JSON list of C-alpha atoms in Angstrom, two decimals:
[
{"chain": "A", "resi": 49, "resn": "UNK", "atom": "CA", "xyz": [0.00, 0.00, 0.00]},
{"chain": "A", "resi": 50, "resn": "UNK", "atom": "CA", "xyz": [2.80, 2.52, 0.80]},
{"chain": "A", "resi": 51, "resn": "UNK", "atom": "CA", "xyz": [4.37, 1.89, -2.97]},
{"chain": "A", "resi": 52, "resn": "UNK", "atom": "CA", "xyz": [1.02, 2.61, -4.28]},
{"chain": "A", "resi": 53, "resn": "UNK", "atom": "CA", "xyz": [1.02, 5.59, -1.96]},
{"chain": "A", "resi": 54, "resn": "UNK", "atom": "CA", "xyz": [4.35, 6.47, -2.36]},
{"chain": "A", "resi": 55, "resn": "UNK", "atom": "CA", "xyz": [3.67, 6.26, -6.37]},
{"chain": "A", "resi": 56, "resn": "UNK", "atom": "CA", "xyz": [0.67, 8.29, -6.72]},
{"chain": "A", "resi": 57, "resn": "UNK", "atom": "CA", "xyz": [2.15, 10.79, -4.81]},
{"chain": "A", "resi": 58, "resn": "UNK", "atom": "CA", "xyz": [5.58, 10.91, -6.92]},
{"chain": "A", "resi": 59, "resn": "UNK", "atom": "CA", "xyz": [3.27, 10.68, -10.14]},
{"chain": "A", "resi": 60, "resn": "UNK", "atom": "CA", "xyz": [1.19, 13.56, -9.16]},
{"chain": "A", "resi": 61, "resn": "UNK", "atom": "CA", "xyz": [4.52, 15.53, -7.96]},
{"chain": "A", "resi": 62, "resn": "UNK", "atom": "CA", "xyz": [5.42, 15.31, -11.72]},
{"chain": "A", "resi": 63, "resn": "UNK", "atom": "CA", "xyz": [2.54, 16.65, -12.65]},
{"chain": "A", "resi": 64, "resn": "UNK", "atom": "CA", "xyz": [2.51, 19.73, -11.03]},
{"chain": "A", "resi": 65, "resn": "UNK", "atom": "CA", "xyz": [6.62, 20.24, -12.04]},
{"chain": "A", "resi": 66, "resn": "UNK", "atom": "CA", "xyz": [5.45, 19.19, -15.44]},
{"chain": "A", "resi": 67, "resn": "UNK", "atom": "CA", "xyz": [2.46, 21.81, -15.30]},
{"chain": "A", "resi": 68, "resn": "UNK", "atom": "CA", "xyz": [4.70, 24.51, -13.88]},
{"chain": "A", "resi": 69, "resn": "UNK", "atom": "CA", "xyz": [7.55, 24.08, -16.59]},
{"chain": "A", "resi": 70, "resn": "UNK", "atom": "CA", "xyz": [5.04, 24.18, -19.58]},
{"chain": "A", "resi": 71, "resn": "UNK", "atom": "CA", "xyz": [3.14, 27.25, -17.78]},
{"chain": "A", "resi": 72, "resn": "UNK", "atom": "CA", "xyz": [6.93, 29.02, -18.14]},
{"chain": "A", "resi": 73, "resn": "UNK", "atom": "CA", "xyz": [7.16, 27.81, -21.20]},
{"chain": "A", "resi": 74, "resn": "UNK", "atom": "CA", "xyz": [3.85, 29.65, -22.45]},
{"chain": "A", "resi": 75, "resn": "UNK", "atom": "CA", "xyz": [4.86, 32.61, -20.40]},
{"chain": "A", "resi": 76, "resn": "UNK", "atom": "CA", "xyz": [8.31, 33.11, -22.24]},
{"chain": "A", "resi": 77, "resn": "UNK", "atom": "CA", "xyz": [6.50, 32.45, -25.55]},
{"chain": "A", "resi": 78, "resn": "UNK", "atom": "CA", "xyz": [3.77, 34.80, -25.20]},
{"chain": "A", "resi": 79, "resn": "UNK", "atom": "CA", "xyz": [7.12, 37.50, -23.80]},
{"chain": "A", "resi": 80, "resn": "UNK", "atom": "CA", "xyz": [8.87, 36.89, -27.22]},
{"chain": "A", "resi": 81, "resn": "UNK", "atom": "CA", "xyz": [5.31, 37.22, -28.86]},
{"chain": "A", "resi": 82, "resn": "UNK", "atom": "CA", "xyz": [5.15, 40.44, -27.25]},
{"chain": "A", "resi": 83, "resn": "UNK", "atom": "CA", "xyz": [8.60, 41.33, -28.43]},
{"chain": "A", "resi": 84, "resn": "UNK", "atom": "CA", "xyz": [8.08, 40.91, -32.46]},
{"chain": "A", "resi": 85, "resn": "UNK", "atom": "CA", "xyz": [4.84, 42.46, -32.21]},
{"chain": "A", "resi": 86, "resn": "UNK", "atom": "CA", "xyz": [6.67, 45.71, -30.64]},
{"chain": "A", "resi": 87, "resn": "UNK", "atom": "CA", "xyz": [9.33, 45.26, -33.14]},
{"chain": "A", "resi": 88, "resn": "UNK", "atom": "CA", "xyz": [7.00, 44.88, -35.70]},
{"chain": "A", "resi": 89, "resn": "UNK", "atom": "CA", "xyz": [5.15, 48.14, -34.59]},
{"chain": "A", "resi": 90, "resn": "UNK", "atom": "CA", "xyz": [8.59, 50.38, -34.51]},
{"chain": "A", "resi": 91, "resn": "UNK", "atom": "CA", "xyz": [9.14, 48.94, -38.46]},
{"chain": "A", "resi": 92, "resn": "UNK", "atom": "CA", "xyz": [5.86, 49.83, -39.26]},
{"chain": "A", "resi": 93, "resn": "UNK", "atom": "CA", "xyz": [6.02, 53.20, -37.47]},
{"chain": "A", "resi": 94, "resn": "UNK", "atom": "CA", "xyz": [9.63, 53.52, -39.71]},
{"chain": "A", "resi": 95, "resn": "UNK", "atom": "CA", "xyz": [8.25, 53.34, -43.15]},
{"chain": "A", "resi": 96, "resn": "UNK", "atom": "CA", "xyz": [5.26, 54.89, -42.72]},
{"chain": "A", "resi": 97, "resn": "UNK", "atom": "CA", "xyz": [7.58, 57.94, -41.61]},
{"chain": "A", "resi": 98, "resn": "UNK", "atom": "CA", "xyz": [9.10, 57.44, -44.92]},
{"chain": "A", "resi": 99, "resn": "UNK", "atom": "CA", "xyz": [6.62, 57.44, -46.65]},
{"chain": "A", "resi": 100, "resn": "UNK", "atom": "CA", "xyz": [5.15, 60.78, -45.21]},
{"chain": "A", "resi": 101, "resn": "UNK", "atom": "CA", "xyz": [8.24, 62.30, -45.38]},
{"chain": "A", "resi": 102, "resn": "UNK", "atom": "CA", "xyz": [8.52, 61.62, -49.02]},
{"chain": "A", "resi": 103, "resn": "UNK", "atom": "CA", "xyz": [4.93, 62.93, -49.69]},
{"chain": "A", "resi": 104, "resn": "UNK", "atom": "CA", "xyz": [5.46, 65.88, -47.78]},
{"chain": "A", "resi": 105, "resn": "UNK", "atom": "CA", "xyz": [7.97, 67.44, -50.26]},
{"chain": "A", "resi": 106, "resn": "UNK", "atom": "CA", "xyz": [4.71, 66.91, -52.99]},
{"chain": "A", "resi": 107, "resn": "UNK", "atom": "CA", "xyz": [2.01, 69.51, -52.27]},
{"chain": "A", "resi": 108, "resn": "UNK", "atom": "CA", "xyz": [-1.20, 68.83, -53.67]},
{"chain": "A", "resi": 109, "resn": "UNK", "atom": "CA", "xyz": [-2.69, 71.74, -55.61]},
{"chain": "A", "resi": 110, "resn": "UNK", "atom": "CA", "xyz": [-6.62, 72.91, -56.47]},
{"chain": "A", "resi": 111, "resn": "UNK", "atom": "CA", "xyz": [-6.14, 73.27, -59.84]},
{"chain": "A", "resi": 112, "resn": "UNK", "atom": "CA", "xyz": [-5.96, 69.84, -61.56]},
{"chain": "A", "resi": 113, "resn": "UNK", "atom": "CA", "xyz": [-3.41, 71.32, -64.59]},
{"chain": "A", "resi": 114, "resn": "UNK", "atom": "CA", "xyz": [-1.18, 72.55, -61.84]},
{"chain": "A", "resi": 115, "resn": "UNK", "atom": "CA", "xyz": [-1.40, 68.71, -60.05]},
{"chain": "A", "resi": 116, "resn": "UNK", "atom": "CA", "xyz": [-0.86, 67.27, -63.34]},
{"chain": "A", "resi": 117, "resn": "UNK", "atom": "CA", "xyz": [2.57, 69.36, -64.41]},
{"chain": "A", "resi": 118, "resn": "UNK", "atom": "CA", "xyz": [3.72, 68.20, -60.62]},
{"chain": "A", "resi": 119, "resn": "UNK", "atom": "CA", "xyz": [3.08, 64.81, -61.35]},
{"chain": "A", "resi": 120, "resn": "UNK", "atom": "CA", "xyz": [5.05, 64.96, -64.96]},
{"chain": "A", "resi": 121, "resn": "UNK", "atom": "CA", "xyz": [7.76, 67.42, -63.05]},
{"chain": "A", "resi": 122, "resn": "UNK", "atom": "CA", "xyz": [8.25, 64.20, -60.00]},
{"chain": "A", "resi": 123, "resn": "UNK", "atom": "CA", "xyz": [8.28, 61.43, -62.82]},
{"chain": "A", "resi": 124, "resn": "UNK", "atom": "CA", "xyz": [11.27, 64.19, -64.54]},
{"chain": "A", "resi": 125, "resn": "UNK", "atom": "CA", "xyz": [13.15, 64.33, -61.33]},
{"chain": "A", "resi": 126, "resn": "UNK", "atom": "CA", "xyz": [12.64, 60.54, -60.91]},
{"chain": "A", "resi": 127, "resn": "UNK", "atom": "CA", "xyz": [13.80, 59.66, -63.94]},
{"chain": "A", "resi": 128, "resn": "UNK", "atom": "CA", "xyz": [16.95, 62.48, -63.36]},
{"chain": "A", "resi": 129, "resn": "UNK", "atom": "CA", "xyz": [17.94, 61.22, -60.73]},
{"chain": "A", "resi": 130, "resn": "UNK", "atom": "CA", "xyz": [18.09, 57.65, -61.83]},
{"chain": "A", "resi": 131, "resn": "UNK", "atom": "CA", "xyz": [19.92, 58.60, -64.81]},
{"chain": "A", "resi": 132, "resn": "UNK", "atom": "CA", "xyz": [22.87, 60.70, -62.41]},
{"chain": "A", "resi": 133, "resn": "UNK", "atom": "CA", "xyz": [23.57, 57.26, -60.39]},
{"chain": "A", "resi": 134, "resn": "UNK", "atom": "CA", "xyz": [23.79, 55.51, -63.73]},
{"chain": "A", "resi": 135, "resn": "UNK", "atom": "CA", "xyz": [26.62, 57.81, -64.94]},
{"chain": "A", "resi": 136, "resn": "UNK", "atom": "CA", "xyz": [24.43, 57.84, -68.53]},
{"chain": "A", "resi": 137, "resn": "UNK", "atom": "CA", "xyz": [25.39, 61.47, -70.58]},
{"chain": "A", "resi": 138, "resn": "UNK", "atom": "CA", "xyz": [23.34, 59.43, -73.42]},
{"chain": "A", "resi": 139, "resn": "UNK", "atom": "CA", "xyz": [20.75, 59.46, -71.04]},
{"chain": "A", "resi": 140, "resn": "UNK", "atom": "CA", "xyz": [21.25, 62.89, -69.71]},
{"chain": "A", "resi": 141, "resn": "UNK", "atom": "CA", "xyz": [21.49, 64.57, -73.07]},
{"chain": "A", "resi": 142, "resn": "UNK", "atom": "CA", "xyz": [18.09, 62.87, -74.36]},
{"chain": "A", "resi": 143, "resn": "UNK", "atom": "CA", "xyz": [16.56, 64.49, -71.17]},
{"chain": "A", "resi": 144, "resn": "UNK", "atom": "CA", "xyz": [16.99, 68.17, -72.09]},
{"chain": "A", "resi": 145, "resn": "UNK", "atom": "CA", "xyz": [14.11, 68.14, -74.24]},
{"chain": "A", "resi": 146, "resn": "UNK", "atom": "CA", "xyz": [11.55, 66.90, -71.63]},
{"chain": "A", "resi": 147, "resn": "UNK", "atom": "CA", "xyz": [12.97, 69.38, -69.13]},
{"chain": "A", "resi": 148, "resn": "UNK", "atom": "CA", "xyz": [12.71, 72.29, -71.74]},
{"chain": "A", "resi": 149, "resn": "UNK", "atom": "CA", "xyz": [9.03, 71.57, -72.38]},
{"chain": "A", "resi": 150, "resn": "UNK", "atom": "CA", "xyz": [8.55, 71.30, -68.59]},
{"chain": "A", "resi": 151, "resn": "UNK", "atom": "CA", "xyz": [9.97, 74.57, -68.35]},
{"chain": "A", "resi": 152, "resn": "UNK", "atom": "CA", "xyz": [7.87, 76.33, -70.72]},
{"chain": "A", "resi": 153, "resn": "UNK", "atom": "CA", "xyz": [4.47, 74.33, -68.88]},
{"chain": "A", "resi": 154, "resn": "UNK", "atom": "CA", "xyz": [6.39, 76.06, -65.77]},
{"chain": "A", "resi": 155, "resn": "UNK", "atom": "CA", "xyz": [5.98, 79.41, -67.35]},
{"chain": "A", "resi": 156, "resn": "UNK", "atom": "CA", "xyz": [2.44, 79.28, -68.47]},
{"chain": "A", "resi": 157, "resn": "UNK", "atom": "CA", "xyz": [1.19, 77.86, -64.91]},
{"chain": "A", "resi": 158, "resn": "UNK", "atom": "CA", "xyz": [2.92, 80.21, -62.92]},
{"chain": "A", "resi": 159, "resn": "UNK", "atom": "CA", "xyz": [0.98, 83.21, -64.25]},
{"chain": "A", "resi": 160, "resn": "UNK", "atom": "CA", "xyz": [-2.56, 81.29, -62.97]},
{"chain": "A", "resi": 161, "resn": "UNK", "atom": "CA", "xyz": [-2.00, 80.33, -59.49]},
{"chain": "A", "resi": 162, "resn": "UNK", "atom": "CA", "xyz": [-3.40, 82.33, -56.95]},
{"chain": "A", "resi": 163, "resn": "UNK", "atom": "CA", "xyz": [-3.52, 82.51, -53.10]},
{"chain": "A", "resi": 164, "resn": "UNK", "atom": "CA", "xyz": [-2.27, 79.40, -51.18]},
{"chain": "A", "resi": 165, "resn": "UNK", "atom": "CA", "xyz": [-1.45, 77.03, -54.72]},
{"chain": "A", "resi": 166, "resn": "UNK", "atom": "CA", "xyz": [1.11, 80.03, -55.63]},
{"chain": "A", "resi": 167, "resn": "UNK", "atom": "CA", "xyz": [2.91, 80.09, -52.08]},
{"chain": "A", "resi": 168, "resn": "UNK", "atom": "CA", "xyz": [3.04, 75.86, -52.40]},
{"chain": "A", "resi": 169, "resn": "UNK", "atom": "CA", "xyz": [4.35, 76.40, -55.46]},
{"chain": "A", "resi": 170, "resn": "UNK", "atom": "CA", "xyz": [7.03, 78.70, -55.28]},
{"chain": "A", "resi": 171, "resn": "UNK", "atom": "CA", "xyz": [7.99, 76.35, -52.03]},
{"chain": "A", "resi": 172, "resn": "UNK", "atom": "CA", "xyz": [8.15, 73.21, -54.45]},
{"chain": "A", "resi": 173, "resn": "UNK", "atom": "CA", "xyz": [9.92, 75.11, -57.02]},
{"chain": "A", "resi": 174, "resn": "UNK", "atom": "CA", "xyz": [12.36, 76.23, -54.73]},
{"chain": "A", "resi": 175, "resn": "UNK", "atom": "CA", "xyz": [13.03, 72.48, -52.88]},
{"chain": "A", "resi": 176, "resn": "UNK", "atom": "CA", "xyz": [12.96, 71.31, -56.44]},
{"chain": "A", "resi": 177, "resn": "UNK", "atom": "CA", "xyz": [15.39, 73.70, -57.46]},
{"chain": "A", "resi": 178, "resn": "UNK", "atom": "CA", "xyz": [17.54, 72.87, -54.58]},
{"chain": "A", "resi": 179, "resn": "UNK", "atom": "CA", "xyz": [17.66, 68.86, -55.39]},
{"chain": "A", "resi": 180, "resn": "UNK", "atom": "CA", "xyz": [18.31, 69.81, -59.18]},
{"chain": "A", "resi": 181, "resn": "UNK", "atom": "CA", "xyz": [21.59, 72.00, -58.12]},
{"chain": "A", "resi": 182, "resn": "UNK", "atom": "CA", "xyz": [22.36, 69.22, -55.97]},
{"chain": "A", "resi": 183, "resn": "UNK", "atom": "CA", "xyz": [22.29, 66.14, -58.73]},
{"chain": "A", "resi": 184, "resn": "UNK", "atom": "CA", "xyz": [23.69, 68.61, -61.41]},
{"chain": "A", "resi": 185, "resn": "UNK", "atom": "CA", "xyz": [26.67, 68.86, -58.77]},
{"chain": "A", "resi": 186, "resn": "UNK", "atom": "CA", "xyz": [27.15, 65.13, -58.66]},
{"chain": "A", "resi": 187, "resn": "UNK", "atom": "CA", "xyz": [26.95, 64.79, -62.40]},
{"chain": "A", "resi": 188, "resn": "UNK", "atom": "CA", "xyz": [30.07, 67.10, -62.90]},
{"chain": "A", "resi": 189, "resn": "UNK", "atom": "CA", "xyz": [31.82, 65.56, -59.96]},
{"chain": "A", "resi": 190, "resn": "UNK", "atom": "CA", "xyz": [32.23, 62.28, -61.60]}
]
């Protein structure tokens, strides 16, 4: 009787050390759960800085001939800047025509804005400018 005592007891001992180490075990997985989640968040919470801060330099205007040269001007400076990493003057040279005819669309919208869309645009124009100077600078430095 006392082995059968003595064995109960032992098995039910094992129980509870075997319930205790799994209730660790989901404790320490549910912590590292916790962890990538938070980790997740900050990477989330990373790019979607990125993203707004890329947006931000792209006003949005009333006047949907205005939007549309900013869109064209953005795919220009895209495709400008792609071309300056690449090191292609064949490239380069075959964009002075699309940046002439954005320059004369430049001209004829300019004289239309009024109000807030001119003060957004002179502020584009000007951070535009600015990148321009500053890719036209790496293209003569290589």
């Amino acid at each position: 009787m006392k082995k059968i005592f003595l064995g109960a007891l032992a098995l039910m001992f094992l129980s509870v050390v075997s319930c205790k180490q799994a209730a660790d075990k989901a404790e320490e997985a549910a912590d590292k759960a916790e962890e990538v989640v938070e980790k997740a968040e900050e990477k989330v919470e990373e790019v979607a800085e990125k993203v707004e801060s890329a947006v931000e330099g792209v006003p949005s205007f009333s006047d949907p001939a205005v939007q549309e040269y900013v869109n064209a001007y953005e795919e220009y400076m895209a495709e400008y800047t792609k071309i300056v990493e690449s090191k292609d003057m064949t490239a380069f040279a075959g964009l002075s025509t699309k940046g002439q005819e954005l320059a004369q669309k430049a001209q004829d919208i300019s004289g239309k804005l009024s109000g807030e869309d001119a003060q957004k645009w002179t502020d584009y124009m000007t951070a535009s400018s600015k990148k321009m100077q500053e890719l036209a600078a790496k293209m003569t430095q290589q």
